[in-house]
Tab-separated table of C-alpha atoms (C1' of nucleotides) in Angstrom:
chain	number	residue	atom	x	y	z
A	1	UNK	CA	0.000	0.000	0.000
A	2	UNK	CA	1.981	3.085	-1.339
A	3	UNK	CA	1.606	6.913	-0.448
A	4	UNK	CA	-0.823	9.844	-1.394
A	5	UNK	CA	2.701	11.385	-2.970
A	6	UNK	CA	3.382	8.194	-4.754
A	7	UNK	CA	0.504	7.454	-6.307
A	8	UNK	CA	0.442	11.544	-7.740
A	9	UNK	CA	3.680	10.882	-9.081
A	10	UNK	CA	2.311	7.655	-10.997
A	11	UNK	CA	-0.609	9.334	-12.251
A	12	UNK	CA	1.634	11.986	-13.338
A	13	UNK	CA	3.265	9.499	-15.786
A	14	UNK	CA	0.526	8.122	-16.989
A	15	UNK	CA	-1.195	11.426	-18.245
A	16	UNK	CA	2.470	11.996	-19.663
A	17	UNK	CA	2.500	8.774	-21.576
A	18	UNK	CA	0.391	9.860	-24.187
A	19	UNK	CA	3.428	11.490	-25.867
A	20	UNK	CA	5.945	8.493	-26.090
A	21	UNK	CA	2.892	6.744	-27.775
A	22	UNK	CA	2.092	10.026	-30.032
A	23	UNK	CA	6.247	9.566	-30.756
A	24	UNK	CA	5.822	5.627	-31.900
A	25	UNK	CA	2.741	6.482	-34.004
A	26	UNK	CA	4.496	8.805	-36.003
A	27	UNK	CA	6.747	6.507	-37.639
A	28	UNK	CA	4.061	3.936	-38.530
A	29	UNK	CA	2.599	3.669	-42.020
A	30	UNK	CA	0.225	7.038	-42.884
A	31	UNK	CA	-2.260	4.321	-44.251
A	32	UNK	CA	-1.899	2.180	-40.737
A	33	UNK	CA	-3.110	3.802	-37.523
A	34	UNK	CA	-3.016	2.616	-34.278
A	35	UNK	CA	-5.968	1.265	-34.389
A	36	UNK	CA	-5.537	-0.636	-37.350
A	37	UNK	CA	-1.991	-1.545	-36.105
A	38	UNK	CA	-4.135	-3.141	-33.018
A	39	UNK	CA	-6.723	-5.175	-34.742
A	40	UNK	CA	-3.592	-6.630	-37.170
A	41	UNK	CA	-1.373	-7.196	-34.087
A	42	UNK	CA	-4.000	-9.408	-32.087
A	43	UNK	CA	-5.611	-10.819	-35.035
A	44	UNK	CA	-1.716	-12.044	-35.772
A	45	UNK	CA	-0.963	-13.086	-31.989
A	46	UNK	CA	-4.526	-14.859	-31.406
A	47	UNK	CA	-5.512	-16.019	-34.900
A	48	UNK	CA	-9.115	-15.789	-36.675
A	49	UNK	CA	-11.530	-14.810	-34.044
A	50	UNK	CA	-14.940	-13.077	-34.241
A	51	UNK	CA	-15.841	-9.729	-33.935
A	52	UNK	CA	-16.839	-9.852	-29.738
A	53	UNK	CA	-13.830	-11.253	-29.256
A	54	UNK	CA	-11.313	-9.036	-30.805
A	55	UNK	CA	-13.355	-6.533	-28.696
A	56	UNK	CA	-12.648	-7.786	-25.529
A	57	UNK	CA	-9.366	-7.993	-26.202
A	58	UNK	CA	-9.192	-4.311	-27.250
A	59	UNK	CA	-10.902	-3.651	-24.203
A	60	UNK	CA	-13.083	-1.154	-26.225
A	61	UNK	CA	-16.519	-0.948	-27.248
A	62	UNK	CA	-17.735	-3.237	-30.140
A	63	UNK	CA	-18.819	0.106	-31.576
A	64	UNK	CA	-15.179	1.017	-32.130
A	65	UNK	CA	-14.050	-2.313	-33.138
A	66	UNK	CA	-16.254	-2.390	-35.624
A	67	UNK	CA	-15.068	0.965	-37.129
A	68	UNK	CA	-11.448	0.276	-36.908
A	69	UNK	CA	-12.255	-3.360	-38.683
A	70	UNK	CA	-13.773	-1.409	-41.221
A	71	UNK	CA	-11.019	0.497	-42.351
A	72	UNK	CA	-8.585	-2.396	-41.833
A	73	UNK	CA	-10.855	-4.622	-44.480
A	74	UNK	CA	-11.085	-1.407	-46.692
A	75	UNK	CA	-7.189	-1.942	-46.870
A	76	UNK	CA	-7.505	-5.119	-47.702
A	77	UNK	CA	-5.265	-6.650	-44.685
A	78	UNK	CA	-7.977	-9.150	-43.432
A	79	UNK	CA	-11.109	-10.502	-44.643
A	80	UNK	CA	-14.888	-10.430	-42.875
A	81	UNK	CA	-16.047	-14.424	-43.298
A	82	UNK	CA	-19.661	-15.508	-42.165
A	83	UNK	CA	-19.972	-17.356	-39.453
A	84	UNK	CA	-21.375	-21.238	-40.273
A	85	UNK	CA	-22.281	-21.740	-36.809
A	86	UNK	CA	-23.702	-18.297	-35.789
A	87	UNK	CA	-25.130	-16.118	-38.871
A	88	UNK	CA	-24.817	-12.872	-37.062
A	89	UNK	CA	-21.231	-13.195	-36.437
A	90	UNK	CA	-17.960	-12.676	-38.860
A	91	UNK	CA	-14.961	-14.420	-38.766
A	92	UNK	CA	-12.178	-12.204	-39.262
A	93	UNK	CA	-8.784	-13.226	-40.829
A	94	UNK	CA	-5.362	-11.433	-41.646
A	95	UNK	CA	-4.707	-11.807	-45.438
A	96	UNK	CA	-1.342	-12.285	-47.215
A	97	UNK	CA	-1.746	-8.326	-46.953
A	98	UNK	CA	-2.315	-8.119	-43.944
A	99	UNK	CA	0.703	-10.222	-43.001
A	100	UNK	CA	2.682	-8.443	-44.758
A	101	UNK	CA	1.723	-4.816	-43.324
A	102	UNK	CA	1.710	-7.047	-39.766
A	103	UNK	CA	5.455	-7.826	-40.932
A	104	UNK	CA	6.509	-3.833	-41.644
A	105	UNK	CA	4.634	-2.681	-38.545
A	106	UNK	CA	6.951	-5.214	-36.067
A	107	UNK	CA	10.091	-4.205	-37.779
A	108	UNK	CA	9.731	-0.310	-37.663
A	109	UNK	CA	8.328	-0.453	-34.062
A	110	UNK	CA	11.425	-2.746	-33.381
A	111	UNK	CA	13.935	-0.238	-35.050
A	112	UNK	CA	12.357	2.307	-33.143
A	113	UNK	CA	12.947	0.839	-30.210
A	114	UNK	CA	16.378	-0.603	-30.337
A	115	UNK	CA	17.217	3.197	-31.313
A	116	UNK	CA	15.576	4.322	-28.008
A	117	UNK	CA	15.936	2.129	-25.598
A	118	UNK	CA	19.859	1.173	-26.477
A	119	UNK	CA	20.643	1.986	-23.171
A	120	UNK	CA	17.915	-0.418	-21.407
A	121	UNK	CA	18.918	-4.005	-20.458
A	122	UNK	CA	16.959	-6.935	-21.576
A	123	UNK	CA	15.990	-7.139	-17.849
A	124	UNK	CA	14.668	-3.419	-17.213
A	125	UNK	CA	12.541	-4.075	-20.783
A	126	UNK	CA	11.157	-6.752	-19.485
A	127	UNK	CA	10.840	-5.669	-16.087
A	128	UNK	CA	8.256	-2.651	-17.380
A	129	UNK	CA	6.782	-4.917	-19.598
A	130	UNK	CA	5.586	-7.290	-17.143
A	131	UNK	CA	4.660	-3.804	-14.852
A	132	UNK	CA	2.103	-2.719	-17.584
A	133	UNK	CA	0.550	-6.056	-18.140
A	134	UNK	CA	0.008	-6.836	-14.035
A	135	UNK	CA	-1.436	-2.610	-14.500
A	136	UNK	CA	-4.004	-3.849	-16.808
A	137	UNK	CA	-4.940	-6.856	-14.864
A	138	UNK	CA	-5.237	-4.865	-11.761
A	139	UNK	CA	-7.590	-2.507	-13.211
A	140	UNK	CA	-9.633	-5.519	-14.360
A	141	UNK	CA	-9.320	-3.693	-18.257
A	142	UNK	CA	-9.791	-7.010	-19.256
A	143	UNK	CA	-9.731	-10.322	-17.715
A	144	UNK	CA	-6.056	-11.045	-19.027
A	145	UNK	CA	-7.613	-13.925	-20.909
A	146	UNK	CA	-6.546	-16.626	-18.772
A	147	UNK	CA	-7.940	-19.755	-19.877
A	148	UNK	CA	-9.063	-21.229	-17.156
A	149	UNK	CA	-11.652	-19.676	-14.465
A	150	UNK	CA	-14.410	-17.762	-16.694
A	151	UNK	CA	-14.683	-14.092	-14.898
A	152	UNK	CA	-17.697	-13.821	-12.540
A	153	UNK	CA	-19.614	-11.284	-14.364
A	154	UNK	CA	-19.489	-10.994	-18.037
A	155	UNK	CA	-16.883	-7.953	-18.629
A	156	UNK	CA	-19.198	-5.659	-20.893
A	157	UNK	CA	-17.591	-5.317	-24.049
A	158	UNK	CA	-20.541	-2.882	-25.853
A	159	UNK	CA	-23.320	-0.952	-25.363
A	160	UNK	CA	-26.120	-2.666	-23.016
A	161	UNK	CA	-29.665	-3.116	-24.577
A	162	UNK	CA	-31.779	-0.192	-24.176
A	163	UNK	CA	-34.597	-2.296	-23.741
B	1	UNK	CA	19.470	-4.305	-25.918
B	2	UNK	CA	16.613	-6.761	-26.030
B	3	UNK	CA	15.107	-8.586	-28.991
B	4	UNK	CA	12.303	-8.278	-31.777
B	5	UNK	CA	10.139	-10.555	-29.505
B	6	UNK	CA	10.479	-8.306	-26.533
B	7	UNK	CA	10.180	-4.969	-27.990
B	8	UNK	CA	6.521	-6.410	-29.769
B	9	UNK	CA	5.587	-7.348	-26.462
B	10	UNK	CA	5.969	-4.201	-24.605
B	11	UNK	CA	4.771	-2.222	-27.860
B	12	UNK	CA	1.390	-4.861	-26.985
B	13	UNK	CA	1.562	-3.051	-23.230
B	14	UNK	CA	1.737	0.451	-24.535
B	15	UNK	CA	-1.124	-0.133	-26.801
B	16	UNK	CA	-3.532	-1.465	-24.590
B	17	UNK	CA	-2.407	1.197	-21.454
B	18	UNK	CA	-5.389	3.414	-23.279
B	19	UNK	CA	-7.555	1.216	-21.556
B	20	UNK	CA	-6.421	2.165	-18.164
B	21	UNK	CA	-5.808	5.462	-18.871
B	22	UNK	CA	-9.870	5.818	-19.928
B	23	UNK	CA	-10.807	3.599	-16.938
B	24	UNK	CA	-9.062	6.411	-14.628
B	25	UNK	CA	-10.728	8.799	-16.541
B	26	UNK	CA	-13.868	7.670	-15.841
B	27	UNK	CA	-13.764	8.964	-12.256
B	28	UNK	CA	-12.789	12.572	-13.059
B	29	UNK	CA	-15.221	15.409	-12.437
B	30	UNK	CA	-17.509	15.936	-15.537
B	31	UNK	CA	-16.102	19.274	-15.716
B	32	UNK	CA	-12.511	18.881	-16.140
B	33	UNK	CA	-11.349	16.446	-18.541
B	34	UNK	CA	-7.738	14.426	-18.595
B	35	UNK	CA	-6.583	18.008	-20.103
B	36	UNK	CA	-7.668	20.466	-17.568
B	37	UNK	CA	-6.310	17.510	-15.006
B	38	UNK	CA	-2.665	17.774	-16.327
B	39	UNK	CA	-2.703	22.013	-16.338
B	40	UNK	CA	-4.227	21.908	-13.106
B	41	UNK	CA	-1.106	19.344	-11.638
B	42	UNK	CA	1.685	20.909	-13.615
B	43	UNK	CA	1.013	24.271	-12.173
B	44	UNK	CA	0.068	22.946	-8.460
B	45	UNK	CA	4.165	20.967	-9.040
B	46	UNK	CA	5.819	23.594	-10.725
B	47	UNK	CA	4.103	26.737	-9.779
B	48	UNK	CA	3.056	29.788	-12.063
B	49	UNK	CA	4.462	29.563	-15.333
B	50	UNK	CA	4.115	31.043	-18.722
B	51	UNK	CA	1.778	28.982	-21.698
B	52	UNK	CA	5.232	28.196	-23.582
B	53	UNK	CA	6.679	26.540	-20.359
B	54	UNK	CA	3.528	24.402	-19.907
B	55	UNK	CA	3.039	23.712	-23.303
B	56	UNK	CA	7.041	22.173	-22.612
B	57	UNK	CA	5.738	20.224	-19.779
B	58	UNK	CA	2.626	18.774	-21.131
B	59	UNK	CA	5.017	17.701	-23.735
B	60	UNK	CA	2.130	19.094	-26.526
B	61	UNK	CA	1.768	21.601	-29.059
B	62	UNK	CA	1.525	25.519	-28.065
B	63	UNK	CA	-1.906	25.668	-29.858
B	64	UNK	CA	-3.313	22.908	-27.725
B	65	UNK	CA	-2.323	23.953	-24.598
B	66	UNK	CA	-3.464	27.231	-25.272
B	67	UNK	CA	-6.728	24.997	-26.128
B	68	UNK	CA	-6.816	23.061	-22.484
B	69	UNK	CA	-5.900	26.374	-20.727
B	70	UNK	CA	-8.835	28.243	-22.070
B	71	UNK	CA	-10.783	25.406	-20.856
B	72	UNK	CA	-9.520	25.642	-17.402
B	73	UNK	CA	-9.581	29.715	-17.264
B	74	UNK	CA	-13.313	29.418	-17.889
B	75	UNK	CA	-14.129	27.304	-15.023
B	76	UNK	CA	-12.109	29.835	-12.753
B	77	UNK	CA	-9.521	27.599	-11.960
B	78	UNK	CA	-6.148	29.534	-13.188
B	79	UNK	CA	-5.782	33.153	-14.102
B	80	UNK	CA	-3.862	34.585	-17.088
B	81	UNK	CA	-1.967	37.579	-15.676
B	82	UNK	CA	-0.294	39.761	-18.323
B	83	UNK	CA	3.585	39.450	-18.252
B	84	UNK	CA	5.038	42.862	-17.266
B	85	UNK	CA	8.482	41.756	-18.804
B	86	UNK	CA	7.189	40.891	-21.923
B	87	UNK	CA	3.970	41.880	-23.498
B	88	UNK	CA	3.388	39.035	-25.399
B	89	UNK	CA	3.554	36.554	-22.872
B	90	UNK	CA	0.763	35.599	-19.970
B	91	UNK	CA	1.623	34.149	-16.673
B	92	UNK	CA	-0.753	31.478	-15.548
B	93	UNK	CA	-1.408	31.419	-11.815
B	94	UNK	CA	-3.951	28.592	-9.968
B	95	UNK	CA	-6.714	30.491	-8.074
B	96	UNK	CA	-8.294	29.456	-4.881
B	97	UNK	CA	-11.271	27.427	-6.643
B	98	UNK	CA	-8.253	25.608	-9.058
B	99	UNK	CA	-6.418	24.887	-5.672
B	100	UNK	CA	-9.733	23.282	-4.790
B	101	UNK	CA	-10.339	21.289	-7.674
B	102	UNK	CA	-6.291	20.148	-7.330
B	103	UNK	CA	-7.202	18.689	-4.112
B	104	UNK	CA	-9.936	16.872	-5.585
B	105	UNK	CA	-8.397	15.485	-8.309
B	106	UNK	CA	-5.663	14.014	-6.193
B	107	UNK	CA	-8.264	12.610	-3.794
B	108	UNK	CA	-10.301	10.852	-6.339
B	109	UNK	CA	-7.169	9.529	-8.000
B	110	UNK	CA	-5.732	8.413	-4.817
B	111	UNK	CA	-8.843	6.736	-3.965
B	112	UNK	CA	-9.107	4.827	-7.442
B	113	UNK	CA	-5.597	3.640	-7.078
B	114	UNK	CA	-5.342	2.441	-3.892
B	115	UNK	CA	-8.273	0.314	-4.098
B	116	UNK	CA	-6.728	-1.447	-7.667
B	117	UNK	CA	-3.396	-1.245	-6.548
B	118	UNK	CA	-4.166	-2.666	-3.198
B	119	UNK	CA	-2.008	-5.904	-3.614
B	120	UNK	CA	0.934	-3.515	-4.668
B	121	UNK	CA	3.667	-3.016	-2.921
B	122	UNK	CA	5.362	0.495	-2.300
B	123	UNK	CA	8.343	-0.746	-4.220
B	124	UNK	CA	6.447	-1.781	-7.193
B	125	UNK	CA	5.003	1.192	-7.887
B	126	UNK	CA	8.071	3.226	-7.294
B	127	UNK	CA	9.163	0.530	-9.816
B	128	UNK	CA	6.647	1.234	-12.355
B	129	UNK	CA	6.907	5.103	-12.134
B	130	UNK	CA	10.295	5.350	-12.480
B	131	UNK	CA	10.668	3.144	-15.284
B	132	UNK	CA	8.218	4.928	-16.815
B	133	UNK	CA	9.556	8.514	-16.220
B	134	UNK	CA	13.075	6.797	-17.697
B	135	UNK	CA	11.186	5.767	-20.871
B	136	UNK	CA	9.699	9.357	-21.875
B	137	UNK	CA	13.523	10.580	-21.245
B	138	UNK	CA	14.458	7.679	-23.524
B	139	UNK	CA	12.030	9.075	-25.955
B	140	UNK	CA	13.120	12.367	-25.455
B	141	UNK	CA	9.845	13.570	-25.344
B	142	UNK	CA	10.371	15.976	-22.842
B	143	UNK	CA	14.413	16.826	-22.260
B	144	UNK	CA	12.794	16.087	-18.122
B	145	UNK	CA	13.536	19.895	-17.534
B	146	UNK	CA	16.768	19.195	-15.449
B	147	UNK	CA	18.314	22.314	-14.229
B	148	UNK	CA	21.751	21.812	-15.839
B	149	UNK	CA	22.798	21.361	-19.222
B	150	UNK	CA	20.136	23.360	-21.608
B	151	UNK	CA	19.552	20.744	-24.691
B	152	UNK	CA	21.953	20.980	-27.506
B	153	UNK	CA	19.281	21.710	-29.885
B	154	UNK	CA	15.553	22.867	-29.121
B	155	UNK	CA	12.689	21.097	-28.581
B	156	UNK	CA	10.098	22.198	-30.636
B	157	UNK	CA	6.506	22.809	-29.006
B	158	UNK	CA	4.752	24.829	-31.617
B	159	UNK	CA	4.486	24.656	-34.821
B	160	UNK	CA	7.224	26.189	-36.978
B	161	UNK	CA	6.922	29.551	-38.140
B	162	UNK	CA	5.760	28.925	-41.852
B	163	UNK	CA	8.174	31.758	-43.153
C	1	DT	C1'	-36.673	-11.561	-25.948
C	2	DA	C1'	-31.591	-11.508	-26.189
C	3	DT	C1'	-27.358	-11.183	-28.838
C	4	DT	C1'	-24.108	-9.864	-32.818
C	5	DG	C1'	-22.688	-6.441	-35.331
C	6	DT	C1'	-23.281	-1.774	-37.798
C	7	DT	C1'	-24.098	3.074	-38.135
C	8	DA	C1'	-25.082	7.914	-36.501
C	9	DT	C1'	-23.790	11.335	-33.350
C	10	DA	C1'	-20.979	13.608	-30.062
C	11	DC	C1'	-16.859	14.539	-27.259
C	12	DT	C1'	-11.730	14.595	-26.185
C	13	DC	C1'	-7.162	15.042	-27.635
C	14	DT	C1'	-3.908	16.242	-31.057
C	15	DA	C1'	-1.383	18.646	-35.037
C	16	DT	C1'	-0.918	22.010	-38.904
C	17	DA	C1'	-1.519	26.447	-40.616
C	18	DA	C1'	-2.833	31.168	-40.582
C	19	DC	C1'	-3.216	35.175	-37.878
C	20	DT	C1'	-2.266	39.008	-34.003
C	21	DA	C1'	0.566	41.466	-31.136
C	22	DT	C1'	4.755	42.236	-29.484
C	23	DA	C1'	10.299	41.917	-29.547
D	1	DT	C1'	12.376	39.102	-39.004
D	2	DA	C1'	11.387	36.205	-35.061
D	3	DT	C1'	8.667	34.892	-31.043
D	4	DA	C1'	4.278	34.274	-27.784
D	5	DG	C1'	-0.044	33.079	-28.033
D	6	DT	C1'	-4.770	32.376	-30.330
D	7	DT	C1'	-8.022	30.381	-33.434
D	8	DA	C1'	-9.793	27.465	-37.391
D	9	DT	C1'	-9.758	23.208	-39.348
D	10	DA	C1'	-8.976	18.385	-39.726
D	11	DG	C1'	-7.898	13.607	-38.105
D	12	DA	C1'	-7.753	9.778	-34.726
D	13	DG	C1'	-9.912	7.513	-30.783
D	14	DT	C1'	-13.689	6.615	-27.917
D	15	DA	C1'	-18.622	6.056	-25.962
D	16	DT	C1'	-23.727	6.053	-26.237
D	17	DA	C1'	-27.812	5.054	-28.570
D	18	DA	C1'	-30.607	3.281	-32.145
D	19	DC	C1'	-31.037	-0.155	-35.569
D	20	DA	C1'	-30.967	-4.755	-38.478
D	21	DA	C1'	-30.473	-9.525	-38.651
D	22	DT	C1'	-30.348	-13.753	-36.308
D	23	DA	C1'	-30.732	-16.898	-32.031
DNA sequence: TATTGTTATACTCTATAACTATA
DNA sequence: TATAGTTATAGAGTATAACAATA
């Protein structure tokens, strides 16, 4: 259990950690966003999933998922299939495309950071890695997808029916 | 210097922190937005300062924290004092009522994150704010305003004069 | 009646560019 | 001519609500 002071000082870095990403965005592809770059980077780690899915993993509404899928199938970098066992869902896929721009985004996000972090150890990299992750988990973002032990409640991943 | 596997997996962390970030949000007086939050801190840290400073600090463009601060001088919070050394320049003070809403702001916060952070130690999140504080200087977003040693070239926090 | 996904609308944050008033 | 700050405009991200199609 930390200190009133502490926990100001954390907050202060997280409000200033929109910049380092605003830095990282600005070498990615004009065509790829971050949100695209999202939707291509868990579709590639998780493989074909549906639309609810790729939501919760997100952690955003389905309302926004859906828009950033739209622009990522626009580009041609995966593909909306139907469903067999569930007509109101869509399976999405990466593409050849979509590999490929998966490919470009993991090497200029690596050259960016071997440039930047040169001076970090393997350890320290890993060590704030691991940080974030147990951050997310501890503000229950998402339930960390652990395969075992379904959450409790149903994390809402969308808007709840009006009605 | 780590490798291609590591660097995706903390680029993973930093895209996913929005999720946090919004969750802390979510807790914020209606009134004053994740903006109005960081002018309000900055000042209450640093103390009165002129809009190119902040602008510095927020690590944002001149135009947008002119944007934020307009926002915040409406509510009553800060005052924009003229700068008797220079004409062109406005000193930005925190008035009682932006004291106020300081306070709260740090209470809610504080409240939020000791109640996710419970199973935390102290350590940890020294651990987590300084190795995020390291990776903006790594990024260079911000040359972390230490006294000594002005930066060899500088930062820019407006846009360029066109001409 | 409930769920999956889409679209319309609105709000926040940001950057670029043009403009003003001073230096 | 250069700098401090403002404003207008545009783009990205998000949430809420209403809607269509299917369970």
């Amino acid at each position: 259990m930390a200190e009133r002071a502490q926990y100001e000082e954390l907050v202060r870095q997280f409000s200033a950690f929109g910049a380092v990403k605003r830095e990282l965005g600005r070498i990615m592809p004009a065509e790829c966003p971050g949100g695209s770059a999202a939707v291509l980077t868990l579709l590639g780690r998780h493989g074909d999933m549906r639309m609810s899915k790729l939501a919760e993993l997100l952690a955003v509404d389905m309302s926004v998922t859906s828009r950033h899928v739209a622009h990522v199938v626009a580009r041609g970098w995966i593909e909306r299939s139907p469903d067999p066992a569930d007509k109101r869902s869509r399976i999405l896929r990466l593409t050849p495309a979509g590999h490929a721009q998966l490919d470009e985004l993991s090497r200029r996000t690596t050259e960016v950071l071997a440039e930047r972090l040169s001076d970090w150890t393997d350890e320290e990299v890993g060590q704030l890695t691991d940080l974030m992750a147990r951050l997310r988990e501890s503000f229950d973002c998402r339930p960390a997808a652990r395969a075992a032990a379904p959450p409790a409640f149903e994390r809402t991943t969308r808007t709840p029916a009006s009605t």
